[in-house]
Amino acid sequence: MPRPGRRALMSAAVLAPFVAQAQPAYPTRPVRVVIPFGPGGGTDNLARIIEIGVGRVLGQTLVIDTRPGGGGVIGTEVVARAEPDGQTILRVDSSFAINPGLMPRLPYDPLRDFIPVCLLASGYASLLGVEIERWTRVIRNANIKVD
């Protein structure tokens, strides 16, 4: 098998910076965490517990945005319609899995419109959003321990 010549290697080295475009640091602004339930419940409380540690790791503030109503559908739809840039994430509980069986005409597709990021607590809690690689790294680096 022929090996690449010196000119080919030099050309690749010179052109590489123009081919691979750098992405801006993540996140570029405060991250919006939509809670599709009223403030003070378990879903909201867990998000507020991890908010400071995750925000420190990200170097940005996490803005908790409660959007109650419709068994979680209203807040979930807000995230489904958000720009898929990782700046808006959804904190869910078991209703996210239950609602498709109860409501056949949801304004979003739970399998197509969301990417699971991590499990925050055992039981019924999980975190969904976009940009799974970034969020997986954030959660891993945060070393958050919830008692």
PDB file of C-alpha atoms in Angstrom:
ATOM      1  CA  MET A   1       0.000   0.000   0.000  1.00  0.00           C
ATOM      2  CA  PRO A   2       1.517   3.370  -0.988  1.00  0.00           C
ATOM      3  CA  ARG A   3       2.372   5.773   1.810  1.00  0.00           C
ATOM      4  CA  PRO A   4       1.451   9.438   1.544  1.00  0.00           C
ATOM      5  CA  GLY A   5       4.278  11.658   0.404  1.00  0.00           C
ATOM      6  CA  ARG A   6       5.806  14.527   2.307  1.00  0.00           C
ATOM      7  CA  ARG A   7       3.883  17.103   0.231  1.00  0.00           C
ATOM      8  CA  ALA A   8       0.551  15.415   0.949  1.00  0.00           C
ATOM      9  CA  LEU A   9       1.249  15.411   4.692  1.00  0.00           C
ATOM     10  CA  MET A  10       2.355  19.057   4.665  1.00  0.00           C
ATOM     11  CA  SER A  11      -0.734  20.069   2.664  1.00  0.00           C
ATOM     12  CA  ALA A  12      -2.991  18.260   5.121  1.00  0.00           C
ATOM     13  CA  ALA A  13      -1.294  19.977   8.067  1.00  0.00           C
ATOM     14  CA  VAL A  14      -1.642  23.410   6.475  1.00  0.00           C
ATOM     15  CA  LEU A  15      -5.281  22.941   5.414  1.00  0.00           C
ATOM     16  CA  ALA A  16      -6.536  21.220   8.595  1.00  0.00           C
ATOM     17  CA  PRO A  17      -7.322  24.429  10.498  1.00  0.00           C
ATOM     18  CA  PHE A  18      -9.530  25.603   7.644  1.00  0.00           C
ATOM     19  CA  VAL A  19     -11.425  22.327   7.394  1.00  0.00           C
ATOM     20  CA  ALA A  20     -12.142  21.796  11.097  1.00  0.00           C
ATOM     21  CA  GLN A  21     -13.993  24.835  12.328  1.00  0.00           C
ATOM     22  CA  ALA A  22     -13.877  25.511  16.043  1.00  0.00           C
ATOM     23  CA  GLN A  23     -17.152  25.516  17.916  1.00  0.00           C
ATOM     24  CA  PRO A  24     -17.763  28.194  20.516  1.00  0.00           C
ATOM     25  CA  ALA A  25     -17.329  27.234  24.153  1.00  0.00           C
ATOM     26  CA  TYR A  26     -20.425  25.717  25.732  1.00  0.00           C
ATOM     27  CA  PRO A  27     -22.548  27.148  27.138  1.00  0.00           C
ATOM     28  CA  THR A  28     -22.495  30.562  25.557  1.00  0.00           C
ATOM     29  CA  ARG A  29     -25.166  31.990  27.879  1.00  0.00           C
ATOM     30  CA  PRO A  30     -27.144  30.913  30.973  1.00  0.00           C
ATOM     31  CA  VAL A  31     -28.778  27.501  30.544  1.00  0.00           C
ATOM     32  CA  ARG A  32     -32.554  27.396  30.890  1.00  0.00           C
ATOM     33  CA  VAL A  33     -33.866  24.397  32.850  1.00  0.00           C
ATOM     34  CA  VAL A  34     -37.600  24.022  32.244  1.00  0.00           C
ATOM     35  CA  ILE A  35     -39.534  22.294  35.021  1.00  0.00           C
ATOM     36  CA  PRO A  36     -42.965  21.304  33.644  1.00  0.00           C
ATOM     37  CA  PHE A  37     -44.525  21.385  37.131  1.00  0.00           C
ATOM     38  CA  GLY A  38     -45.178  23.976  39.812  1.00  0.00           C
ATOM     39  CA  PRO A  39     -42.408  25.218  42.098  1.00  0.00           C
ATOM     40  CA  GLY A  40     -41.753  23.382  45.352  1.00  0.00           C
ATOM     41  CA  GLY A  41     -42.361  19.833  44.143  1.00  0.00           C
ATOM     42  CA  GLY A  42     -39.805  17.046  43.958  1.00  0.00           C
ATOM     43  CA  THR A  43     -38.931  17.693  40.315  1.00  0.00           C
ATOM     44  CA  ASP A  44     -38.294  21.381  41.010  1.00  0.00           C
ATOM     45  CA  ASN A  45     -36.427  20.761  44.267  1.00  0.00           C
ATOM     46  CA  LEU A  46     -33.921  18.337  42.748  1.00  0.00           C
ATOM     47  CA  ALA A  47     -33.186  20.783  39.913  1.00  0.00           C
ATOM     48  CA  ARG A  48     -32.509  23.517  42.465  1.00  0.00           C
ATOM     49  CA  ILE A  49     -30.237  21.236  44.504  1.00  0.00           C
ATOM     50  CA  ILE A  50     -27.948  20.525  41.530  1.00  0.00           C
ATOM     51  CA  GLU A  51     -28.209  24.029  40.056  1.00  0.00           C
ATOM     52  CA  ILE A  52     -25.237  25.536  41.898  1.00  0.00           C
ATOM     53  CA  GLY A  53     -22.801  22.642  41.329  1.00  0.00           C
ATOM     54  CA  VAL A  54     -23.632  22.224  37.653  1.00  0.00           C
ATOM     55  CA  GLY A  55     -23.539  25.978  37.112  1.00  0.00           C
ATOM     56  CA  ARG A  56     -20.071  26.120  38.664  1.00  0.00           C
ATOM     57  CA  VAL A  57     -18.804  23.389  36.321  1.00  0.00           C
ATOM     58  CA  LEU A  58     -20.392  25.042  33.276  1.00  0.00           C
ATOM     59  CA  GLY A  59     -19.238  28.507  34.193  1.00  0.00           C
ATOM     60  CA  GLN A  60     -22.800  29.699  33.582  1.00  0.00           C
ATOM     61  CA  THR A  61     -25.941  30.105  35.613  1.00  0.00           C
ATOM     62  CA  LEU A  62     -28.764  27.586  35.361  1.00  0.00           C
ATOM     63  CA  VAL A  63     -32.065  29.454  35.174  1.00  0.00           C
ATOM     64  CA  ILE A  64     -34.937  27.412  36.594  1.00  0.00           C
ATOM     65  CA  ASP A  65     -38.133  28.084  34.623  1.00  0.00           C
ATOM     66  CA  THR A  66     -41.262  26.429  36.025  1.00  0.00           C
ATOM     67  CA  ARG A  67     -43.983  25.912  33.407  1.00  0.00           C
ATOM     68  CA  PRO A  68     -46.773  23.953  35.114  1.00  0.00           C
ATOM     69  CA  GLY A  69     -49.924  22.713  33.450  1.00  0.00           C
ATOM     70  CA  GLY A  70     -51.385  19.871  31.475  1.00  0.00           C
ATOM     71  CA  GLY A  71     -49.616  17.141  33.456  1.00  0.00           C
ATOM     72  CA  GLY A  72     -46.255  18.459  32.305  1.00  0.00           C
ATOM     73  CA  VAL A  73     -47.250  18.922  28.650  1.00  0.00           C
ATOM     74  CA  ILE A  74     -47.006  22.732  28.606  1.00  0.00           C
ATOM     75  CA  GLY A  75     -43.411  22.904  29.853  1.00  0.00           C
ATOM     76  CA  THR A  76     -42.372  19.917  27.773  1.00  0.00           C
ATOM     77  CA  GLU A  77     -43.707  21.554  24.622  1.00  0.00           C
ATOM     78  CA  VAL A  78     -41.671  24.700  25.403  1.00  0.00           C
ATOM     79  CA  VAL A  79     -38.474  22.635  25.306  1.00  0.00           C
ATOM     80  CA  ALA A  80     -39.539  20.632  22.248  1.00  0.00           C
ATOM     81  CA  ARG A  81     -39.926  23.922  20.322  1.00  0.00           C
ATOM     82  CA  ALA A  82     -36.674  25.446  21.630  1.00  0.00           C
ATOM     83  CA  GLU A  83     -33.567  25.713  19.485  1.00  0.00           C
ATOM     84  CA  PRO A  84     -31.695  22.358  19.764  1.00  0.00           C
ATOM     85  CA  ASP A  85     -28.476  23.979  20.960  1.00  0.00           C
ATOM     86  CA  GLY A  86     -28.201  22.601  24.501  1.00  0.00           C
ATOM     87  CA  GLN A  87     -29.137  25.952  26.052  1.00  0.00           C
ATOM     88  CA  THR A  88     -32.639  24.773  27.036  1.00  0.00           C
ATOM     89  CA  ILE A  89     -33.114  21.497  28.858  1.00  0.00           C
ATOM     90  CA  LEU A  90     -36.071  19.712  30.413  1.00  0.00           C
ATOM     91  CA  ARG A  91     -36.246  18.188  33.887  1.00  0.00           C
ATOM     92  CA  VAL A  92     -38.855  15.424  33.893  1.00  0.00           C
ATOM     93  CA  ASP A  93     -40.394  12.762  36.054  1.00  0.00           C
ATOM     94  CA  SER A  94     -42.481   9.675  35.306  1.00  0.00           C
ATOM     95  CA  SER A  95     -45.226  11.707  33.583  1.00  0.00           C
ATOM     96  CA  PHE A  96     -42.936  12.072  30.578  1.00  0.00           C
ATOM     97  CA  ALA A  97     -43.242   8.317  29.982  1.00  0.00           C
ATOM     98  CA  ILE A  98     -46.892   8.105  31.031  1.00  0.00           C
ATOM     99  CA  ASN A  99     -48.373  11.017  29.045  1.00  0.00           C
ATOM    100  CA  PRO A 100     -48.071   9.406  25.565  1.00  0.00           C
ATOM    101  CA  GLY A 101     -50.294   6.573  26.771  1.00  0.00           C
ATOM    102  CA  LEU A 102     -52.837   8.945  28.292  1.00  0.00           C
ATOM    103  CA  MET A 103     -52.815  11.656  25.641  1.00  0.00           C
ATOM    104  CA  PRO A 104     -52.548  10.343  22.075  1.00  0.00           C
ATOM    105  CA  ARG A 105     -52.263  13.839  20.517  1.00  0.00           C
ATOM    106  CA  LEU A 106     -49.283  15.391  22.292  1.00  0.00           C
ATOM    107  CA  PRO A 107     -47.761  18.511  20.677  1.00  0.00           C
ATOM    108  CA  TYR A 108     -44.360  16.765  20.644  1.00  0.00           C
ATOM    109  CA  ASP A 109     -42.899  13.317  20.035  1.00  0.00           C
ATOM    110  CA  PRO A 110     -41.075  12.122  23.174  1.00  0.00           C
ATOM    111  CA  LEU A 111     -38.812   9.807  21.171  1.00  0.00           C
ATOM    112  CA  ARG A 112     -37.981  12.141  18.288  1.00  0.00           C
ATOM    113  CA  ASP A 113     -37.862  15.539  19.993  1.00  0.00           C
ATOM    114  CA  PHE A 114     -35.725  14.700  23.033  1.00  0.00           C
ATOM    115  CA  ILE A 115     -32.443  13.000  23.876  1.00  0.00           C
ATOM    116  CA  PRO A 116     -32.014  11.494  27.351  1.00  0.00           C
ATOM    117  CA  VAL A 117     -28.979  12.975  29.048  1.00  0.00           C
ATOM    118  CA  CYS A 118     -28.725  11.364  32.457  1.00  0.00           C
ATOM    119  CA  LEU A 119     -30.551   9.944  35.423  1.00  0.00           C
ATOM    120  CA  LEU A 120     -30.360  12.430  38.288  1.00  0.00           C
ATOM    121  CA  ALA A 121     -31.839  10.251  41.010  1.00  0.00           C
ATOM    122  CA  SER A 122     -33.095   6.724  41.398  1.00  0.00           C
ATOM    123  CA  GLY A 123     -36.794   6.411  41.040  1.00  0.00           C
ATOM    124  CA  TYR A 124     -38.773   8.554  38.689  1.00  0.00           C
ATOM    125  CA  ALA A 125     -36.397  11.415  37.892  1.00  0.00           C
ATOM    126  CA  SER A 126     -34.335  11.963  34.744  1.00  0.00           C
ATOM    127  CA  LEU A 127     -32.969  14.850  32.691  1.00  0.00           C
ATOM    128  CA  LEU A 128     -33.697  15.274  29.000  1.00  0.00           C
ATOM    129  CA  GLY A 129     -32.331  17.746  26.544  1.00  0.00           C
ATOM    130  CA  VAL A 130     -30.101  18.099  23.558  1.00  0.00           C
ATOM    131  CA  GLU A 131     -26.356  17.942  23.024  1.00  0.00           C
ATOM    132  CA  ILE A 132     -25.962  14.693  24.973  1.00  0.00           C
ATOM    133  CA  GLU A 133     -22.155  14.642  24.839  1.00  0.00           C
ATOM    134  CA  ARG A 134     -21.848  18.041  26.480  1.00  0.00           C
ATOM    135  CA  TRP A 135     -24.373  17.338  29.233  1.00  0.00           C
ATOM    136  CA  THR A 136     -22.933  13.914  29.978  1.00  0.00           C
ATOM    137  CA  ARG A 137     -19.531  15.551  30.451  1.00  0.00           C
ATOM    138  CA  VAL A 138     -21.020  18.328  32.617  1.00  0.00           C
ATOM    139  CA  ILE A 139     -22.810  15.926  34.949  1.00  0.00           C
ATOM    140  CA  ARG A 140     -19.751  13.666  35.192  1.00  0.00           C
ATOM    141  CA  ASN A 141     -17.472  16.617  36.003  1.00  0.00           C
ATOM    142  CA  ALA A 142     -19.852  18.154  38.531  1.00  0.00           C
ATOM    143  CA  ASN A 143     -19.388  15.275  41.013  1.00  0.00           C
ATOM    144  CA  ILE A 144     -22.732  16.149  42.534  1.00  0.00           C
ATOM    145  CA  LYS A 145     -23.834  13.970  45.405  1.00  0.00           C
ATOM    146  CA  VAL A 146     -27.436  14.233  46.548  1.00  0.00           C
ATOM    147  CA  ASP A 147     -28.308  12.612  49.857  1.00  0.00           C
TER     148      ASP A 147
END
